Amino acid sequence: MHSSAISLMYRMEDKKAAKDTAPSKTACDNYLVNLVDSPGHIDFSSDVSTATRLCDGAIIVIDVLEGLCTQTHAVLYKALKERMRPCLVLNKIDRLAVELQLSPIEAFYHLQRVLENVNALASSLLRSELIRIQEQDDTITSLSIEEEEKLTCAWNFAPEQGNVIFAAALDSWGFGTGRFATIWAQRLGVNRSVLLKYFFDNYAINTSTKKLFRCDPDNNGEIPMFVSLILQPIWDLYHACILRQDTVEAEKMAKEVIGLEMMPREINSKDPRGTLQAIMRRWLPLPEALLRMVVRCVPSPGTAQKERMDTLFQRQRVLNKLQPVSSNNIVSQRVSKIKRDVETCSTSPEADVIVYIAKMSEVRVAELSPRDVHMLSEDLSVQEREDTPNGLGEVTFMALARVYSGVLRRESRIFVLTHRHDPLSSSDEGDTDGTPPTGMSTAIEVPPGSFGLYFCLGPSVCPMEEAPAGNIVGIVGLQKLLLKTGTLSSTWACEPMTSITFQSKPLVRVAVEPKSHRDLPRLESGLQRLYMYDPVVEIGVDDTGQHTMTCLGELHLEQCLKALRERFAGCEVNVSAPLVPFRETVVSGSVQARAVLPPPWKDTSGLDTAFGGRVRMVSASQTVSVTLRCCALPFDTTAVLEESVQGALVLLSSFVSQALSPAAVPESVQGLWRRVISSLETAVADGESDPAWTLTSGEQEEKIESSELFSRILAFGPKGCGCNVLIFAKDVKADIWQHLVPSDKQAQGDRDDEEKQGKLLHSIQRGQSVCRSEQLSVSFDEVWSRLQSSVLAGFQTTAAAGPLMLEQMHGVCFVIESVAVTAAVVGIALDEVEVSVNGNGSFSSGMAVSGQLLSEMRDAFRLSFLSRPMRVVEPVFACDLQCDQSQLGSLYAVLNKRRGEVIKEDIIEGTSLFLLSATLPVSESFGFAQELLKKTSGAGTAPQLMFSHWTIHQDDPFWKPTTAEEREDHGDQVVEPNQARLFIDSVRRRKGLPIEEKVVVFAEKQRNLTKMK
């Protein structure tokens, strides 16, 4: 169930029809159509994402019974983001006549409602996309008024525009209103354009006066043209063949009404469905209607690439804006020339070759030409031949790519550019056609003749010598240089194209191992090949050494395991139960950690010193002290950071790490920052935000200042781009002590006495400095620089593995309230410490901060987390369901059993079918489809599950009865743990961590002595 590509040559036999079909193109006879078919199931949405990068147009197929679903939203949004031209196919119209048995007039109004819903969805997506572009306030990516109008017109589905066809793929027929407008305009002698404009509307025609008038079927009994001239003959054929099983009547109707002379072998009384299909194929051939719509609506590659330039090179344009390069630079001039070639889809000899590889597919070596088989003989080593499963033959990988500029030939000299390649970073202004500069490892040269080119013909391939720009080709011989995607160029002075973004991320993770330990090398090799083959699957090794595989859903997991066993590894494997990822978070409030937490958390060292999320960490050497606090991020802020992880948040983190001002952040990233600030201000106004965002305790609330808050943020985590934040308190300060930093007991004493004794030297607020002499001064930033690396490393480590079950944290904020160091750490010259001052005024102290500070900071972050009320965060799927009214109760029972929640419920007008939108926890989704079909007796459709969001499980995993009412209901001790605690125990048990459970080591069955006699 993976995508496949095919190249079709479509020939227009009627010159007049060709002009009517493609008015915006040059009239010609032949059109080359590169078609990429991708599965519609949500588990294979990654194939849809790869197809959107290769193609300029999208054919969106919608079931007229089910209407819009979750995947329809995702596909439309992805096509809009990639600036594709959409075409709509309303499929399964035959079910309206056969299954629902609607009349032609009822079917007409049903089709109108479906089309209105699609247009409403497309309009809302387009409006949100235009607003997003305007909020960026970026002159590079902004659209002109003409471009907005053109985009709006392209995303309006209307039969008169030729971008909608009505079809029944099972019977291989389909039509557009343009075909019938041409036929009836000739028969009735009316204007074709007028007839086409009102064909799919409530208009009827007076055959005597040849005038159109608006009809009202309810009052006057008048029938719209679309019903009387199109749907009625189709309905009569279906009633004759399918409902009455009368093939003789169907043949008579085909001859008299349609004007078709059917061959005797095409009429089979024992096969009415076959007879119907033969008539409909000749009358309304689906391939003709589909390809005619593609030729009319989808622009040529030259036009399409000009419209899609902002999506093809979006990331590079942002980087160019951050790092401006002189226009006189030879490399920058070559980069600009390449972009002009891509924009015009140039095939001139001077144009550079630019190719983007969207995915790696598998092809049999037997399909390749003898020349390429000989070329790949070195790649097909003896070990790979042994690993090839019996009966499948030798296979290799073929890159599915599109040529965006130039002409790709077998003898072309090309470079493979990784996603991190940056040609403008090189100071070498020499020959851009030669070898890459020394030290540039992101451009790998491919020798001429070391790869082969092929036409894609579905499961087969056909060799070719060259491929001009605008074509989709297969390339063999690059499997050693690429993993999944990449950019090919004839010069190293080229920016890589933007990486593909996927609709959803994989969540279903399993551990795999071979049944026989001798097959372990095969399994490892097979996992590598599977990772290269599937665009979205993730392969890894966990802490215990197990090989793990993460997929999008159950069906995707099933297909990946089948491919691993049969094609890639060729051995039997054992698969563990699905490993669902969880996250850890905190909520508002405070707890007595030592009294509430059970073992093993209760035995954590230093837990008595933490309360309300505040911890004061003193290093073992008493040279460093850090006071920090843990709080929860507002829900909206966490959602903004979570959805921006893959985009601007990475750039924003780089600016935070460099301590730059918001003015230095590009406009494309400031949109994210404004959303973060807006969510925080809303939370403060509603009383949901922690005081750390605005003021310290005891002060009045103030409005959050963007620049002030920006400068206080230290890092995002984990990995620098998560939804957890490390921030300075507004009144953070740094204390400098003379000898040793006081411990917790000493810090509780009289601070004034400490100052009188001369132990506290300075207390420096953030942004301030203290002068020690004419040559020496100590600032807050200098004190913090000595601790920054250890504190940030401890934060990233804690955010990646929390104390509950070593899972990622979610929506947690750590606030640095104060730091304290000794004079020796910052290098202040005292009588007891010898310090040398360099010529540039910097300090050179012989006393350095110990590397143990990193682990101590990690423990401090965890203690701060444990002293807050903790919760488990679990992933949630969104699913669309369809069920008959008679089995609706059973569907609700299955959802309630699995903690599902119905969000929306609609009924399809004129039927007893209900459409439901629901959410379902990922941990409860396994086996959901099978149970649903079983409980509803097949009346409920198989759900398509797509990741929706993360939600906080409201159960307190460490809840204990405290009030008299709770003790009366539950007793002094909770006998059965709640669902959140079960999640924690299952994850800790899987990871080999200690849990609180009683295990009977030695047990003997009690004997009844009376029975032993």
XYZ file of N, CA, C and O in Angstrom, residues 330-339 341-342 350-355 405 408 412-418 421-423 428 430-437 440 442-446 487-496:
220
model
N 30.615 35.525 -6.236
C 30.407 34.593 -7.354
C 29.424 33.495 -6.966
O 28.554 33.102 -7.754
N 29.534 33.005 -5.739
C 28.647 31.929 -5.301
C 27.208 32.423 -5.234
O 26.279 31.739 -5.696
N 27.001 33.615 -4.680
C 25.634 34.131 -4.581
C 25.046 34.400 -5.956
O 23.843 34.209 -6.170
N 25.864 34.834 -6.911
C 25.366 35.030 -8.270
C 24.958 33.709 -8.898
O 23.945 33.631 -9.602
N 25.722 32.661 -8.626
C 25.375 31.343 -9.170
C 24.087 30.822 -8.514
O 23.233 30.228 -9.193
N 23.943 31.056 -7.228
C 22.717 30.642 -6.538
C 21.506 31.361 -7.113
O 20.451 30.754 -7.341
N 21.635 32.656 -7.358
C 20.523 33.409 -7.948
C 20.192 32.911 -9.342
O 19.009 32.816 -9.718
N 21.204 32.566 -10.133
C 20.963 32.038 -11.475
C 20.223 30.702 -11.409
O 19.311 30.431 -12.208
N 20.596 29.856 -10.458
C 19.937 28.562 -10.330
C 18.464 28.747 -9.992
O 17.590 28.063 -10.546
N 18.161 29.696 -9.110
C 16.763 29.921 -8.758
C 15.966 30.448 -9.937
O 14.785 30.115 -10.098
N 16.609 29.651 -13.045
C 16.408 28.476 -13.909
C 15.282 27.597 -13.392
O 14.473 27.081 -14.177
N 15.213 27.412 -12.067
C 14.140 26.603 -11.494
C 12.799 27.294 -11.686
O 11.782 26.657 -11.987
N 22.662 25.905 -21.058
C 23.363 26.645 -20.014
C 22.728 26.488 -18.641
O 23.318 26.890 -17.637
N 21.536 25.923 -18.579
C 20.836 25.806 -17.297
C 21.472 24.715 -16.447
O 21.853 23.647 -16.945
N 21.571 24.981 -15.158
C 22.086 23.978 -14.222
C 21.035 22.908 -13.973
O 19.820 23.176 -13.984
N 21.507 21.709 -13.726
C 20.620 20.585 -13.446
C 20.273 20.593 -11.961
O 21.166 20.526 -11.106
N 18.984 20.704 -11.646
C 18.501 20.678 -10.271
C 17.446 19.583 -10.173
O 16.442 19.615 -10.905
N 17.673 18.622 -9.295
C 16.771 17.475 -9.132
C 16.492 17.316 -7.641
O 17.407 17.459 -6.811
N 15.170 21.704 -13.185
C 15.878 22.612 -14.090
C 16.909 21.806 -14.868
O 17.456 20.814 -14.379
N 18.793 16.284 -17.223
C 19.576 15.269 -16.519
C 19.904 14.134 -17.480
O 19.001 13.530 -18.064
N 25.854 13.056 -16.908
C 25.946 14.326 -16.193
C 26.798 14.163 -14.929
O 26.777 13.119 -14.272
N 27.534 15.216 -14.623
C 28.311 15.274 -13.389
C 27.473 16.027 -12.355
O 27.181 17.202 -12.512
N 27.082 15.336 -11.303
C 26.162 15.924 -10.334
C 26.750 15.803 -8.933
O 27.695 15.037 -8.682
N 26.162 16.577 -8.032
C 26.530 16.551 -6.616
C 25.284 16.239 -5.801
O 24.189 16.738 -6.101
N 25.451 15.437 -4.771
C 24.380 15.161 -3.816
C 24.535 16.142 -2.662
O 25.553 16.147 -1.967
N 23.518 16.981 -2.454
C 23.550 18.012 -1.425
C 22.675 17.585 -0.255
O 21.499 17.239 -0.442
N 23.237 17.587 0.929
C 22.465 17.259 2.119
C 21.612 18.459 2.524
O 21.752 19.566 2.002
N 23.455 21.637 3.718
C 24.418 22.266 2.812
C 24.142 23.761 2.704
O 22.999 24.188 2.500
N 25.171 24.556 2.827
C 25.060 26.010 2.720
C 26.208 26.507 1.849
O 27.334 26.655 2.319
N 25.964 26.762 0.567
C 27.069 27.198 -0.313
C 27.589 28.585 0.046
O 28.742 28.903 -0.238
N 35.445 30.551 -0.462
C 36.117 30.286 -1.736
C 35.263 30.830 -2.878
O 34.109 30.448 -3.045
N 36.167 30.602 -6.105
C 36.790 30.068 -7.303
C 35.775 29.511 -8.260
O 34.676 30.051 -8.437
N 36.113 28.393 -8.867
C 35.272 27.776 -9.888
C 34.105 27.080 -9.215
O 34.290 26.116 -8.456
N 32.887 27.538 -9.480
C 31.708 26.902 -8.893
C 31.326 25.626 -9.626
O 30.457 24.893 -9.156
N 31.944 25.368 -10.792
C 31.689 24.129 -11.510
C 32.672 23.030 -11.132
O 32.487 21.881 -11.533
N 33.703 23.370 -10.398
C 34.717 22.392 -10.047
C 34.360 21.627 -8.790
O 33.185 21.515 -8.392
N 35.373 21.113 -8.141
C 35.170 20.356 -6.915
C 34.805 21.299 -5.778
O 35.165 22.474 -5.789
N 34.077 20.815 -4.784
C 33.704 21.677 -3.658
C 34.935 22.164 -2.905
O 36.004 21.542 -2.956
N 34.817 23.290 -2.200
C 35.941 23.795 -1.414
C 36.372 22.803 -0.354
O 35.603 21.929 0.074
N 34.219 21.199 2.821
C 32.771 21.154 2.587
C 32.364 19.705 2.356
O 32.527 19.148 1.260
N 29.225 18.548 2.842
C 27.793 18.430 2.573
C 27.480 18.312 1.091
O 26.311 18.211 0.732
N 28.479 18.361 0.235
C 28.299 18.187 -1.211
C 29.146 17.004 -1.653
O 30.385 17.047 -1.580
N 28.492 15.923 -2.083
C 29.167 14.686 -2.472
C 29.082 14.547 -3.982
O 27.979 14.567 -4.558
N 30.215 14.385 -4.622
C 30.247 14.291 -6.078
C 29.882 12.889 -6.532
O 30.335 11.884 -5.962
N 29.059 12.832 -7.582
C 28.673 11.561 -8.207
C 29.328 11.511 -9.580
O 29.035 12.359 -10.431
N 18.849 16.659 -2.550
C 18.887 17.513 -3.740
C 20.099 17.155 -4.579
O 21.202 16.979 -4.046
N 19.896 17.024 -5.886
C 20.978 16.792 -6.829
C 21.186 18.063 -7.641
O 20.215 18.693 -8.070
N 22.444 18.420 -7.860
C 22.758 19.624 -8.610
C 24.021 19.399 -9.418
O 24.888 18.594 -9.034
N 24.114 20.122 -10.523
C 25.322 20.035 -11.359
C 26.441 20.899 -10.817
O 27.534 20.901 -11.382
N 26.184 21.649 -9.744
C 27.205 22.479 -9.112
C 27.010 22.440 -7.608
O 25.876 22.294 -7.119
N 28.107 22.587 -6.876
C 27.994 22.623 -5.421
C 27.456 23.960 -4.936
O 26.992 24.057 -3.798
N 27.479 24.987 -5.783
C 27.002 26.318 -5.411
C 25.491 26.398 -5.583
O 24.956 27.214 -6.344
N 24.781 25.557 -4.898
C 23.325 25.485 -4.997
C 22.766 25.250 -3.605
O 23.313 24.449 -2.834
N 21.677 25.922 -3.299
C 21.014 25.708 -2.018
C 20.114 24.483 -2.103
O 19.407 24.298 -3.089
N 20.123 23.637 -1.080
C 19.218 22.476 -1.104
C 17.770 22.924 -0.996
O 17.448 23.934 -0.366
